[in-house]
Structure formats: C-alpha cells, structure tokens
C-alpha cells in the first residue's frame, strides 16, 4: 500500500470529495481518509441497505471513485503530526500516511442543550436521526417529538413523515418571525427554498402540530422516553408558560451544528469564536489556507455554511494546495479561485442564514435542571459544574480537572459547548472569551489492538533509564 | 509600608509553590501567590499521579516517604489510593538493574521486597508470565493529579493566601530595602521576600534576577484509556522506570513512564509524538496483555524540569538574602508537598527538619563576580 502522497484530504463529504476530485484533476497524488464506509459525509450519507438512489450523494461517490484519488474508508484518524503524518486505524491494523499538504474537511458535530430526561433511551440528536434514517432506513420511534432549532428540525420531521412515521409535535425554539427574517437569504437559493417549502407542505398535510418559540422542558419516562413537557418561551428564551405534555416513544432534539475543529486545533491553527457560524471555527483565508503552513480547511469546519457551499470551498483549497506545492501557476490558481469564490459566497448565504438560527448562546440554559447530567460520559451535572466554578475554577479546563466533565470517550464533543455556556453565565463573561477545552489526541478513542498490531519485546526502542 | 505589602510573594502555583505558601501563611506571614495559568495546571496537575517509592532517587527517599505520608493524609480529596506496587523486569539485564536499584532503595528506607511468580499471579493475575524478576512495595499507590488544583485552591482560600490565576510574572526588581517588586499584567506587587517556584519556567524567572542556572525540561507523555473491565489492583512499573501503569477505581488505565514528547517552539506547548507514545503503550500492553481490548481515550504531556545533577533546586537564590527558589525535584508530585513545607520553614527563618538543596552548588564559581550580593 502506497503511503506517500502530495496531499491528504480528511473527510469524504461534499467539501472533501470536491477537494480530492479537484486536486487529482490538477495532477496531484491524493489520498482521502474517511471513517465511514462510503463517501458523502453526513449530508449525503449512503444507505447501507438496498439500491443507491439518484441524487447528489450518488454523483459525489461516483466522481470520487473515478477521480484517480486513493480513497480509504473505515479509517479512524487518531493522530496527525506536523509535516503531515496521518496515523489512522483500519479495523485490524494501524496505518501511517505522509503528505506535505493536508486538507481538513472534517465537517460538523451536533450540539444538544440538555434538559431533564435527555439521557433517557429514545432521545437522540436531530443530526443523529438523519444518519439513522438515511443509512439504516430506521425511524427513531413510532411517535416522535422533534424539537430544537434550525433547518434540521423541519427536515427530520419531514423524513419521519415521509418514511411512514408519526410526528407527535414539532417544537421550535425560534418563532415564525425568526425564520422570516432569513427569507431574503433563503430566496438566494430558490432550489433549496423550494425543497424546504416541500417539507413544510408535507408536515401540514400530515397535520403535525407545531409549537413555535417553544421548547421541551423535560423528557418524561421510566427507563425510556414516554413523553415531553412543552413550555412557551419569551423573546429572551426564558420560560413564559407551561403549555402541555405530549406522549411519544422517541424524541429527536438538537440545537444546531458546530464546526469540527479538533484536527485544526491540534495542528495549532488559529480559531475564532463566531456565534452565527456555529461557534469556534478555524480561520482560513480566501484560498482556504489556515495559519498553519500547508494546512487547508474547507467545509463546515470553517463555519457552518452547508452542503451547497462546501464543494466550492473544497475545490478552492485543492487549487491553493496545488499552487503552493508548485504544481499550478499562481496566475492560473488566482483565476480559477476568483470564479469559485464568487460561487462559494453565493451558495454560503443560505447555509449561513440557517446557521444563524442556531447560534450558540446562553439562552436555553434555564431549562437545564440542577441535577441534569451535562457530561453524559462521566455523569457530571449542572450542579457539579457550577460548584466547581464557585470553588474557584475559571476555565473549562479547570472544570474538567475538578469534575471529569469532558474526560470521557466523546472528548467533550457533547458537553464542551454547554460547559462553556454555563461558565460564561456564571462568570458573566461573553461566550467568545471562554476558551474551549485544550484538545488532546487521539482525535477519537482508538482501539489499542489494531493500533499496536504485532510487536516483539526486543523491538520496543527503550531509551536510557532515568538516573538512580 | 517600606518593605512592601506582603511578607512573601510566591511565583508559581504548582504543588511546591502552593505548599510553601501555605506553610508561610500558617507561620503568620502575609502571602501573595501569582500563577501564570491556573493553580495546579502544569506538571502538578497533569502527571500520572504515581506515588511509588520504587521510582524515587535513593538520596531523595526520606523526602519521598514524608511526601507520601502527606498525600495519604489528604486522602479522598486527592483521590489517594494505597494499592502496593510491582516493578517488573522482562530480561536478565533488566533483572540485574532491578536488583541493584531496589537493593539501594530498600537500604534508603523504602519497604521493598523481591517477589516471585506466585506472588505476582496472586497480586496481579492479568500481568504477563514473561516476568523474569520483580519487586513489590507495600506502601506504593497513586493519587489523582487532576484534583491538585481543586485541592490547593481550597487550602489557599482557607489559609487566607491571596492568590491570582492567569497572572504571569513579566518582571522582578529588587528594591532598596531588600524586598522585591513584581510585575504582573499592569500591576506591581511589593513583598519583603520572594519564592520562585515556576516549574519549567524557573530558568527564565531566575534570569529576571540575574541568576543563570540552566534548567532542562523533560516532556513526559501520559495516556489514559476508556473505562474497561478489571485488569489491575496495584500499580505496575518497569525496572527501567519507563512504565507506570494503574487502573483507577472507575476502570480507566493511566499509563506513563517518562516517554518524551516534543515542545513546540512557537506556542511552547507540549505535543505527543507517535514514535514515543507507541512504544510506551507497547510496553504497557506487554506487561498486561489484556490492555489490548481497551481504547486509548486521551494522551498529553507534562513538563518536568531538572538541573544538571537531577537534584532539587531548593534554597536561597544565589546572591540574595530574601529570595528563594524551589523546583526541579525529580519525583516532584510525591515529594512536592513535603519539600514545599521545608521551604516554607526556611522562609519563616526556622531550621527545616531535613536539609534542603542549595542552588549555590550550580553556580559556576569560576565566573562569579567578587561575592557582591545583589539586593542586600
């Protein structure tokens, strides 16, 4: 197996796949690494069952397969060292790849603001629900409550209805006027606007009860989700009224997407807090270059702009890499990027407007109970976190040390944002001034068996022992 | 007030700085502690937490025994567990090293015994049977270094030590009355005495007062697994000192041994490197083969400072009557709380119950000026 490449692309979603296709077309030797079984990312996740349906996902997978790029799937990338050395595990072994340029297209992660009962079986994230439905054709439940914020809300409800499920309620923290305020940006992508209108029409036809400017205040159930309590919110997000309880057997809830920045953080690129683009994101210049030499970023890691903009960003990063590696003249690169940038900016408008509907904030914290688990890996409650702050913790790192919050296998992906928001509220400091937890490798938990593979004792390179 | 607002300013809020600050405060001094980042966030808070007499230097054994007792007394507040510890040799050469070293450590007062395969099988059935020789120390165990910050913050508050976090010291000037003026951010703080306990930053801090003692930094790698099934009851080490391993009560396995990461020149941060992480984990897995079913969940580095002879810097700052320095203690997590107390006693003008380690020994006298004492 070849291990030396000109450029390695992390992630085969819309940004990464486009970057790989473009880089290969420019004559670069390209490797794409992805942890899934097929390309497409979350948005165009391939079905594991039945025949592939027509659409952008199928097109992406075909283009990637025909691009000439080497693609390895089912790889868990656990460490990337400067220069760049990409360590990943296949199911049965460790692999090490090397390239002088790295394009990170790691996508986004889901943000869920906890409420009492959110850890009950039957409660999953909105993005998780889309993965379940797309890949496995399985519905989260028979009678599902869909709650939270942003475009995934109507989309998940639509997918459930379309696949024969019942949506017990659609509960939106935003009000109709919040959505309307984005109508100009929505109109910029008539295709996507029509698609969204189609979802809404389907929900109306199915008589799905909708609650605007409302939230789930509690998931009820004995050992599993059996229903939710709904509250009305005022314009500051505070609880205004107790509305009603609704029975269900599953809850899909989410508060939007946040950029995946673990790789760019570990490679010491600059990041900035940008609420309307999902929170902490890597900064990249118009060519997709981060502040770390030869490290490029594209797609949702640079701010949640959505699947329409991602391919343009991917292609821009690939052209920039080709130019920086001396494989494309600067003039040709400038010309190609100028045109792609215009298309990228147009396509970004829709996604960015949708992301603004889910900007991380301290609203919603009022629904987290004292005893509600915030860090579900380690069972750390809101009370534990607040108590740590009162005992002198001034950073999320100090909260982590004091409580184990964020020390579990998810690496604070689930709890990091909420912990920062709680600290921000407790210290009366803006969210942008709360530094995220110090990132630590491995990027995701890695099985020691494939990582170590076979070795003999005499092969372990022992340095000199410490002085006596 | 001519000689400053504080009786003592401590630069550095790790175990040693905090422990000395507490001692001085309990002795009646008004103490200010300045920490560049957060209390116990450096090596004090990210080391593997091993409390093993088997990896302590012979000459430091009495200090390690006393430090051990202090951690035991801190108990649950620092996650202290006395588990006993096994040190393993897998080759004849390692067995020889083990016998030589453990014999000397035993003579220095550590309750160490050499043990055979039956003993190992009983104490730690998950260990490999490829062990050639082993030693056991009944009093070995561990504490949870993550709790260092919480633990010392509470003590400092209780003692009334005025501490400031995120307060890096950018300049120190001796004042005419023999005290010091310390710059942090836009504030200048005056104190009669000064203790430098800034860990791996000691060389830089001492240089602010014109003292040049080279301090080297080791970038130690530490790793932890996800929670897993019961594997080990006692801590496990290796004859070379290149492995420390313990399973916490929550099922996670913590692995260290001083394998070297690197320090990024630009950010100053430590980074884990696969070419040292992998052999560290291989050694752990060789010792306990069942580890292969665990998942590695996090790995990081901690900075350990040392001077050329690998003995502590603990005493008066050369050339000053009222400035002191404490750091570079090999086995600093174990010994820190105790040597901090000894330093506090020295600062209080008492005679410490055990001798300290005068930094004067590291000043190259050939080039010293004619004994002129600064700041006096």
XYZ file of C-alpha atoms in Angstrom, chain B residues 28-159:
132
model
C 1.950 34.090 60.254
C 3.171 35.597 57.002
C 1.008 37.604 54.628
C 1.402 35.754 51.351
C 0.641 36.620 47.734
C 0.771 33.819 45.168
C 0.925 34.541 41.429
C 0.196 31.783 38.947
C 0.761 32.285 35.208
C -2.057 29.906 34.259
C -4.132 28.082 36.840
C -3.372 26.559 40.235
C -2.037 23.042 39.690
C -2.480 23.186 35.924
C 1.147 22.437 35.000
C 3.095 19.283 35.811
C 1.389 19.219 39.235
C -1.967 18.599 37.603
C -1.167 16.533 34.523
C 1.365 13.976 35.775
C 0.391 10.319 36.092
C -0.140 10.583 39.852
C 2.131 7.654 40.656
C 3.206 7.525 44.301
C 5.918 4.885 44.065
C 8.985 4.696 46.250
C 10.436 2.294 43.694
C 10.993 5.092 41.194
C 12.379 7.625 43.665
C 16.044 8.534 43.760
C 17.968 6.974 46.629
C 19.091 10.282 48.089
C 15.541 11.645 47.945
C 13.958 8.629 49.666
C 13.432 10.301 53.075
C 11.651 13.191 51.343
C 9.552 10.788 49.267
C 8.497 8.858 52.396
C 7.398 12.091 54.048
C 5.638 13.321 50.888
C 3.856 10.017 50.572
C 2.517 10.395 54.109
C 1.138 13.851 53.270
C -0.746 12.570 50.218
C -2.117 9.711 52.307
C -3.380 12.245 54.829
C -5.020 14.302 52.030
C -6.931 11.101 51.227
C -10.119 11.278 49.167
C -9.676 14.984 48.424
C -6.853 13.993 46.055
C -8.106 10.516 45.168
C -5.352 8.833 47.185
C -5.207 5.023 46.983
C -2.647 2.770 48.595
C -2.509 -0.270 46.323
C 1.031 -1.576 46.625
C 3.238 -1.563 43.562
C 5.023 -4.142 41.426
C 8.109 -3.357 39.388
C 8.849 -5.817 36.605
C 11.905 -6.973 34.677
C 11.461 -8.870 31.415
C 15.130 -9.643 30.582
C 18.167 -10.776 32.564
C 19.735 -7.377 32.063
C 16.655 -5.639 33.437
C 16.592 -8.111 36.338
C 20.143 -7.105 37.218
C 19.215 -3.433 37.053
C 16.152 -4.080 39.218
C 18.123 -5.935 41.865
C 20.855 -3.301 42.017
C 18.491 -0.345 42.222
C 15.864 -1.796 44.535
C 18.513 -3.013 46.973
C 19.848 0.528 47.323
C 16.332 1.977 47.643
C 15.481 -0.595 50.292
C 18.597 0.404 52.223
C 17.450 4.017 51.939
C 14.257 3.151 53.797
C 11.689 2.072 51.212
C 9.826 -1.102 52.237
C 10.718 -3.033 49.061
C 10.822 -6.830 48.696
C 11.840 -9.028 45.803
C 8.971 -11.310 44.830
C 8.422 -14.392 42.673
C 5.898 -15.527 40.105
C 3.368 -16.900 42.581
C 3.224 -13.569 44.344
C 2.690 -11.752 41.037
C -0.013 -14.198 39.969
C -1.838 -13.572 43.219
C -1.474 -9.769 43.234
C -1.920 -9.137 39.528
C -3.177 -12.138 37.557
C -3.564 -10.022 34.402
C 0.187 -9.486 34.103
C 2.235 -11.408 31.548
C 4.051 -14.520 32.736
C 7.147 -13.321 30.877
C 8.365 -11.655 34.082
C 11.993 -12.548 34.891
C 12.218 -10.678 38.204
C 10.015 -8.358 40.212
C 9.932 -6.196 43.308
C 6.995 -5.132 45.469
C 6.492 -2.096 47.657
C 3.545 -2.330 50.009
C 3.190 1.428 50.506
C 3.054 2.358 46.803
C -0.125 3.733 45.291
C -1.405 6.743 43.464
C -3.398 9.934 43.744
C -5.405 11.805 41.128
C -3.281 14.682 39.899
C -6.321 16.267 38.181
C -7.506 17.217 41.647
C -4.330 19.151 42.534
C -5.896 22.468 41.521
C -9.139 21.955 43.423
C -7.273 20.680 46.469
C -4.785 23.521 46.742
C -7.274 26.245 45.824
C -9.409 25.194 48.777
C -6.419 25.152 51.137
C -5.126 28.521 49.909
C -8.548 30.097 50.383
C -8.899 28.597 53.829
C -5.445 29.846 54.852
